[in-house]
Amino acid sequence: MIISMEKGASKKKIEHVKHLIESFGCTAHMSEGAERTIIGVIGDKRDKDRLTMLEAQPGVEKVIPILTPYKFASIESKHKPTVVDAGLGVKIGGKKIIVIAGPCAVENEKQIFDVSKAIKDSGAHMLRGGAFKPRTSPYAFQGLKEDGLVLLARARERYHIPVVTEVMDIASIEVVSQYADCLQIGARNIQNFPLLKMVGKTKMPIILKRGMSTTIEEFIMSAEYILSEGNSNVVLCERGIRTFETATRNTLDISAVPVLKSKTHLPVIVDPSHGTGVSKYVASMACAAIAAGADGLMIEVHPKPEEALSDGPQSLRPSEFKELMDKLRKIAAAVDREL
Ligand code: PEP
Ligand code: MN
């Protein structure tokens, strides 16, 4: 249940409604906007009738029942789309399209510096790079761990670009948060509920990647885990799902963009690199994502994809990335966005 207070309702009226909600044994989650306060009510379905009566209270504009199982992520729970500050003032979810680029994994200082400079020169807004890598094989490169985080932080300082990197488990949330601006929860951890709850207790911006076999509803429910712990800085990332098709690594679900946008107030970005797994298809799908209304992109770029320790086949060369950025500027303008 969502309670929308009237524009400019006094503090006293708001407190009174909050008090009533709590006296019913429900929890009130307050969201104070510039114009009005929205109260998210969590409680038993049986409290529905009593809560509906709150519409008669002074200062209450409307009581809106929530039909979806996700209360905080639901578009009905908020009047305005959420804009997430992902680090150093880079805002995801506004008119500006945000491009996050970088290698799959941080490999060494030269690699991460070269790629940071290249993507920054081409207009990227954020640097990505894995230090803790979730690999299918235990024998594959697992990432440089904290040494990789140190290199990311150095690139961040040198090129003045915020950094996003994956956090794979609860134990490493603290160390990753010390170096990164934004935490990525990878596809394989989409239903690691203890991890979701724990990042929900932080104030860090979170890029939440869709799991390879999660439905849209399950994806939003995972975001709900983070939101319900009090962290509303969540960006959803479509990165392809498993289908019967084998021509691409995954099937990029572009339709997830308008669907997610119609169901939630959270920003939505697309990762065409993991979505296709093939570098020559990345640009087309990046363009498609922006045309479909995505708020940003996450793209893997490597100075020498043929030498990459992970995901080389889907990584763009810096020159290809630059070319793509030029194309994206035109698409962004066509859909009344900026890049
Ligand atoms: C990645 O971004 O490098 C990654 C491992 O992505 P995903 O979790 O989407 O597979
Ligand atoms: Mn990767």
Short mmCIF file of C-alpha atoms in Angstrom, two decimals, residues 56-312:
data_model
loop_
_atom_site.label_atom_id
_atom_site.label_comp_id
_atom_site.label_asym_id
_atom_site.label_seq_id
_atom_site.Cartn_x
_atom_site.Cartn_y
_atom_site.Cartn_z
CA ALA A 56 -10.00 10.22 5.26
CA GLN A 57 -7.13 11.57 7.37
CA PRO A 58 -6.16 15.24 6.98
CA GLY A 59 -3.24 15.72 4.59
CA VAL A 60 -3.72 12.40 2.82
CA GLU A 61 -4.21 12.73 -0.92
CA LYS A 62 -4.60 9.13 -1.91
CA VAL A 63 -4.19 5.57 -0.69
CA ILE A 64 -2.97 3.38 -3.53
CA PRO A 65 -3.11 -0.39 -3.23
CA ILE A 66 -0.07 -2.10 -4.70
CA LEU A 67 -0.94 -5.08 -6.78
CA THR A 68 2.60 -6.14 -7.57
CA PRO A 69 4.68 -8.20 -5.14
CA TYR A 70 7.38 -5.52 -5.24
CA LYS A 71 6.36 -2.46 -3.26
CA PHE A 72 9.47 -0.31 -3.29
CA ALA A 73 10.52 -1.01 -6.86
CA SER A 74 7.03 -0.54 -8.26
CA ILE A 75 6.39 2.45 -10.49
CA GLU A 76 3.29 3.14 -8.41
CA SER A 77 5.38 3.76 -5.32
CA LYS A 78 7.06 6.87 -6.71
CA HIS A 79 5.96 9.82 -8.79
CA LYS A 80 9.31 10.42 -10.44
CA PRO A 81 11.88 8.11 -12.04
CA THR A 82 14.81 7.37 -9.75
CA VAL A 83 18.12 8.97 -10.63
CA VAL A 84 21.11 7.20 -9.12
CA ASP A 85 24.36 9.03 -8.41
CA ALA A 86 26.81 6.31 -9.39
CA GLY A 87 29.93 8.19 -8.31
CA LEU A 88 31.72 11.52 -8.84
CA GLY A 89 28.39 13.09 -9.75
CA VAL A 90 27.61 10.73 -12.66
CA LYS A 91 23.85 10.36 -12.61
CA ILE A 92 22.09 7.36 -14.13
CA GLY A 93 18.40 7.76 -14.96
CA GLY A 94 18.23 11.35 -16.15
CA LYS A 95 18.12 12.75 -19.67
CA LYS A 96 21.79 11.97 -20.17
CA ILE A 97 22.73 8.49 -21.31
CA ILE A 98 25.58 7.06 -19.25
CA VAL A 99 28.15 4.80 -20.85
CA ILE A 100 30.18 2.50 -18.62
CA ALA A 101 33.15 0.93 -20.36
CA GLY A 102 36.27 -1.03 -19.58
CA PRO A 103 37.73 -4.51 -19.60
CA CYS A 104 36.01 -7.59 -18.28
CA ALA A 105 38.85 -7.99 -15.80
CA VAL A 106 41.60 -5.74 -14.50
CA GLU A 107 44.83 -7.41 -15.63
CA ASN A 108 47.70 -5.00 -14.96
CA GLU A 109 48.38 -1.29 -14.58
CA LYS A 110 49.20 -0.61 -18.22
CA GLN A 111 46.05 -2.34 -19.43
CA ILE A 112 43.70 -0.49 -17.09
CA PHE A 113 45.41 2.89 -17.63
CA ASP A 114 45.41 2.51 -21.42
CA VAL A 115 41.77 1.52 -21.52
CA SER A 116 40.73 4.24 -19.05
CA LYS A 117 42.38 6.92 -21.14
CA ALA A 118 40.87 5.59 -24.35
CA ILE A 119 37.30 5.33 -23.08
CA LYS A 120 37.48 8.68 -21.32
CA ASP A 121 38.77 10.36 -24.51
CA SER A 122 35.83 8.84 -26.39
CA GLY A 123 33.33 10.22 -23.87
CA ALA A 124 32.59 7.29 -21.55
CA HIS A 125 31.33 8.33 -18.11
CA MET A 126 32.35 5.38 -15.94
CA LEU A 127 35.07 2.75 -15.83
CA ARG A 128 34.26 -0.91 -15.30
CA GLY A 129 36.69 -3.73 -14.57
CA GLY A 130 36.40 -6.93 -12.56
CA ALA A 131 38.80 -7.61 -9.70
CA PHE A 132 36.80 -10.53 -8.27
CA LYS A 133 35.72 -12.55 -11.29
CA PRO A 134 32.92 -15.13 -11.29
CA ARG A 135 34.29 -17.64 -13.82
CA THR A 136 32.58 -20.79 -15.02
CA SER A 137 35.81 -22.74 -14.60
CA PRO A 138 37.76 -22.73 -11.34
CA TYR A 139 40.91 -22.99 -13.50
CA ALA A 140 40.22 -19.74 -15.37
CA PHE A 141 41.66 -16.36 -14.28
CA GLN A 142 39.81 -15.38 -11.12
CA GLY A 143 40.82 -11.71 -11.02
CA LEU A 144 43.54 -9.76 -9.20
CA LYS A 145 41.29 -9.30 -6.14
CA GLU A 146 42.42 -6.41 -3.90
CA ASP A 147 45.43 -5.67 -6.17
CA GLY A 148 42.90 -5.15 -8.97
CA LEU A 149 40.88 -2.78 -6.79
CA VAL A 150 44.03 -0.76 -6.11
CA LEU A 151 44.65 -0.44 -9.85
CA LEU A 152 41.05 0.62 -10.44
CA ALA A 153 41.36 3.29 -7.75
CA ARG A 154 44.56 4.58 -9.36
CA ALA A 155 42.87 4.80 -12.75
CA ARG A 156 39.97 6.59 -11.07
CA GLU A 157 42.28 9.25 -9.66
CA ARG A 158 44.39 9.62 -12.75
CA TYR A 159 41.54 9.92 -15.25
CA HIS A 160 38.92 11.30 -12.87
CA ILE A 161 36.35 8.68 -13.74
CA PRO A 162 34.10 6.78 -11.29
CA VAL A 163 34.55 3.04 -11.03
CA VAL A 164 32.15 0.11 -10.89
CA THR A 165 33.32 -3.37 -10.02
CA GLU A 166 31.70 -6.62 -9.00
CA VAL A 167 31.25 -7.76 -5.44
CA MET A 168 30.81 -11.53 -5.34
CA ASP A 169 30.18 -12.20 -1.68
CA ILE A 170 29.32 -10.64 1.65
CA ALA A 171 32.89 -10.97 2.91
CA SER A 172 34.26 -8.62 0.25
CA ILE A 173 31.62 -5.86 0.37
CA GLU A 174 33.76 -3.80 2.72
CA VAL A 175 36.99 -3.96 0.76
CA VAL A 176 35.29 -3.39 -2.61
CA SER A 177 33.39 -0.40 -1.18
CA GLN A 178 36.66 1.16 -0.04
CA TYR A 179 37.91 1.42 -3.61
CA ALA A 180 34.85 1.54 -5.87
CA ASP A 181 32.17 4.17 -6.39
CA CYS A 182 29.53 1.64 -7.35
CA LEU A 183 29.03 -2.08 -6.69
CA GLN A 184 28.03 -4.55 -9.37
CA ILE A 185 26.03 -7.63 -8.46
CA GLY A 186 26.63 -10.11 -11.24
CA ALA A 187 24.16 -12.31 -13.08
CA ARG A 188 25.19 -15.37 -11.11
CA ASN A 189 24.38 -13.72 -7.80
CA ILE A 190 20.97 -12.36 -8.77
CA GLN A 191 19.26 -14.60 -6.24
CA ASN A 192 21.95 -14.59 -3.59
CA PHE A 193 19.48 -13.11 -1.14
CA PRO A 194 21.87 -12.69 1.82
CA LEU A 195 24.24 -10.74 -0.45
CA LEU A 196 21.39 -8.59 -1.81
CA LYS A 197 20.22 -7.82 1.72
CA MET A 198 23.72 -6.90 2.83
CA VAL A 199 24.36 -4.45 -0.05
CA GLY A 200 20.89 -3.11 0.76
CA LYS A 201 22.22 -2.10 4.16
CA THR A 202 24.93 0.03 2.54
CA LYS A 203 24.41 3.37 0.83
CA MET A 204 26.50 2.33 -2.18
CA PRO A 205 24.99 2.62 -5.67
CA ILE A 206 24.32 -0.87 -7.02
CA ILE A 207 24.25 -2.09 -10.60
CA LEU A 208 22.15 -5.23 -10.47
CA LYS A 209 22.56 -7.54 -13.44
CA ARG A 210 19.73 -9.76 -14.54
CA GLY A 211 20.38 -13.45 -14.07
CA MET A 212 20.63 -15.62 -17.15
CA SER A 213 17.46 -17.44 -16.22
CA THR A 214 15.47 -14.93 -14.20
CA THR A 215 12.13 -13.64 -15.34
CA ILE A 216 11.49 -9.91 -15.22
CA GLU A 217 9.44 -10.37 -12.08
CA GLU A 218 12.20 -12.32 -10.35
CA PHE A 219 14.69 -9.65 -11.46
CA ILE A 220 12.59 -6.88 -9.91
CA MET A 221 12.10 -8.94 -6.75
CA SER A 222 15.88 -9.11 -6.39
CA ALA A 223 16.01 -5.31 -6.64
CA GLU A 224 13.27 -5.26 -4.02
CA TYR A 225 15.58 -7.12 -1.60
CA ILE A 226 18.05 -4.23 -1.84
CA LEU A 227 15.43 -1.47 -1.72
CA SER A 228 13.58 -3.00 1.23
CA GLU A 229 16.77 -2.81 3.31
CA GLY A 230 16.87 0.94 2.76
CA ASN A 231 19.21 1.35 -0.22
CA SER A 232 17.32 2.97 -3.08
CA ASN A 233 20.37 3.47 -5.31
CA VAL A 234 19.70 0.58 -7.64
CA VAL A 235 20.27 0.44 -11.40
CA LEU A 236 18.89 -2.55 -13.30
CA CYS A 237 21.07 -4.05 -16.03
CA GLU A 238 19.74 -6.33 -18.77
CA ARG A 239 22.65 -8.54 -19.89
CA GLY A 240 21.02 -11.29 -21.92
CA ILE A 241 19.23 -14.48 -20.97
CA ARG A 242 19.62 -18.15 -21.84
CA THR A 243 17.47 -19.33 -24.70
CA PHE A 244 17.66 -22.16 -27.24
CA GLU A 245 19.70 -19.89 -29.53
CA THR A 246 23.41 -20.64 -29.75
CA ALA A 247 24.55 -18.12 -32.39
CA THR A 248 25.09 -15.63 -29.57
CA ARG A 249 26.36 -16.24 -26.02
CA ASN A 250 23.03 -15.07 -24.58
CA THR A 251 19.87 -13.62 -26.08
CA LEU A 252 19.77 -9.93 -25.30
CA ASP A 253 16.24 -9.17 -24.18
CA ILE A 254 15.79 -5.63 -25.50
CA SER A 255 12.10 -5.84 -24.67
CA ALA A 256 13.14 -5.94 -21.01
CA VAL A 257 13.90 -2.21 -21.30
CA PRO A 258 10.34 -0.95 -21.93
CA VAL A 259 8.90 -3.68 -19.70
CA LEU A 260 11.12 -2.73 -16.74
CA LYS A 261 10.47 0.95 -17.38
CA SER A 262 6.73 0.37 -17.28
CA LYS A 263 6.90 -1.59 -14.03
CA THR A 264 9.56 0.19 -11.99
CA HIS A 265 10.94 3.68 -11.36
CA LEU A 266 14.53 2.41 -11.41
CA PRO A 267 17.05 3.30 -14.13
CA VAL A 268 17.66 0.57 -16.70
CA ILE A 269 20.93 -0.01 -18.54
CA VAL A 270 21.94 -2.67 -21.06
CA ASP A 271 25.11 -4.74 -21.42
CA PRO A 272 25.35 -5.78 -25.08
CA SER A 273 28.79 -7.36 -24.52
CA HIS A 274 27.58 -10.26 -22.34
CA GLY A 275 24.25 -9.99 -24.16
CA THR A 276 25.78 -11.14 -27.43
CA GLY A 277 29.23 -12.49 -26.54
CA VAL A 278 30.46 -11.46 -29.99
CA SER A 279 32.21 -8.11 -30.51
CA LYS A 280 30.85 -7.57 -34.02
CA TYR A 281 27.26 -7.60 -32.73
CA VAL A 282 27.85 -5.27 -29.80
CA ALA A 283 27.41 -1.93 -31.61
CA SER A 284 24.06 -2.85 -33.18
CA MET A 285 22.64 -3.99 -29.87
CA ALA A 286 24.01 -0.94 -28.05
CA CYS A 287 22.18 1.28 -30.56
CA ALA A 288 19.02 -0.81 -30.19
CA ALA A 289 19.15 -0.45 -26.41
CA ILE A 290 19.32 3.34 -26.56
CA ALA A 291 16.56 3.46 -29.16
CA ALA A 292 14.44 1.29 -26.84
CA GLY A 293 14.80 3.77 -23.97
CA ALA A 294 17.73 2.48 -21.92
CA ASP A 295 19.37 4.98 -19.57
CA GLY A 296 22.84 3.70 -20.21
CA LEU A 297 25.13 0.98 -21.45
CA MET A 298 27.86 -1.22 -20.06
CA ILE A 299 30.39 -2.18 -22.71
CA GLU A 300 33.54 -4.26 -22.49
CA VAL A 301 36.58 -2.62 -24.07
CA HIS A 302 40.11 -4.05 -24.09
CA PRO A 303 43.28 -2.56 -25.61
CA LYS A 304 44.10 -5.97 -27.14
CA PRO A 305 41.04 -8.25 -27.09
CA GLU A 306 43.08 -11.15 -28.53
CA GLU A 307 45.25 -11.11 -25.38
CA ALA A 308 42.43 -10.58 -22.83
CA LEU A 309 42.37 -12.91 -19.84
CA SER A 310 38.59 -12.98 -19.96
CA ASP A 311 35.83 -12.18 -22.45
CA GLY A 312 38.18 -11.13 -25.28
#
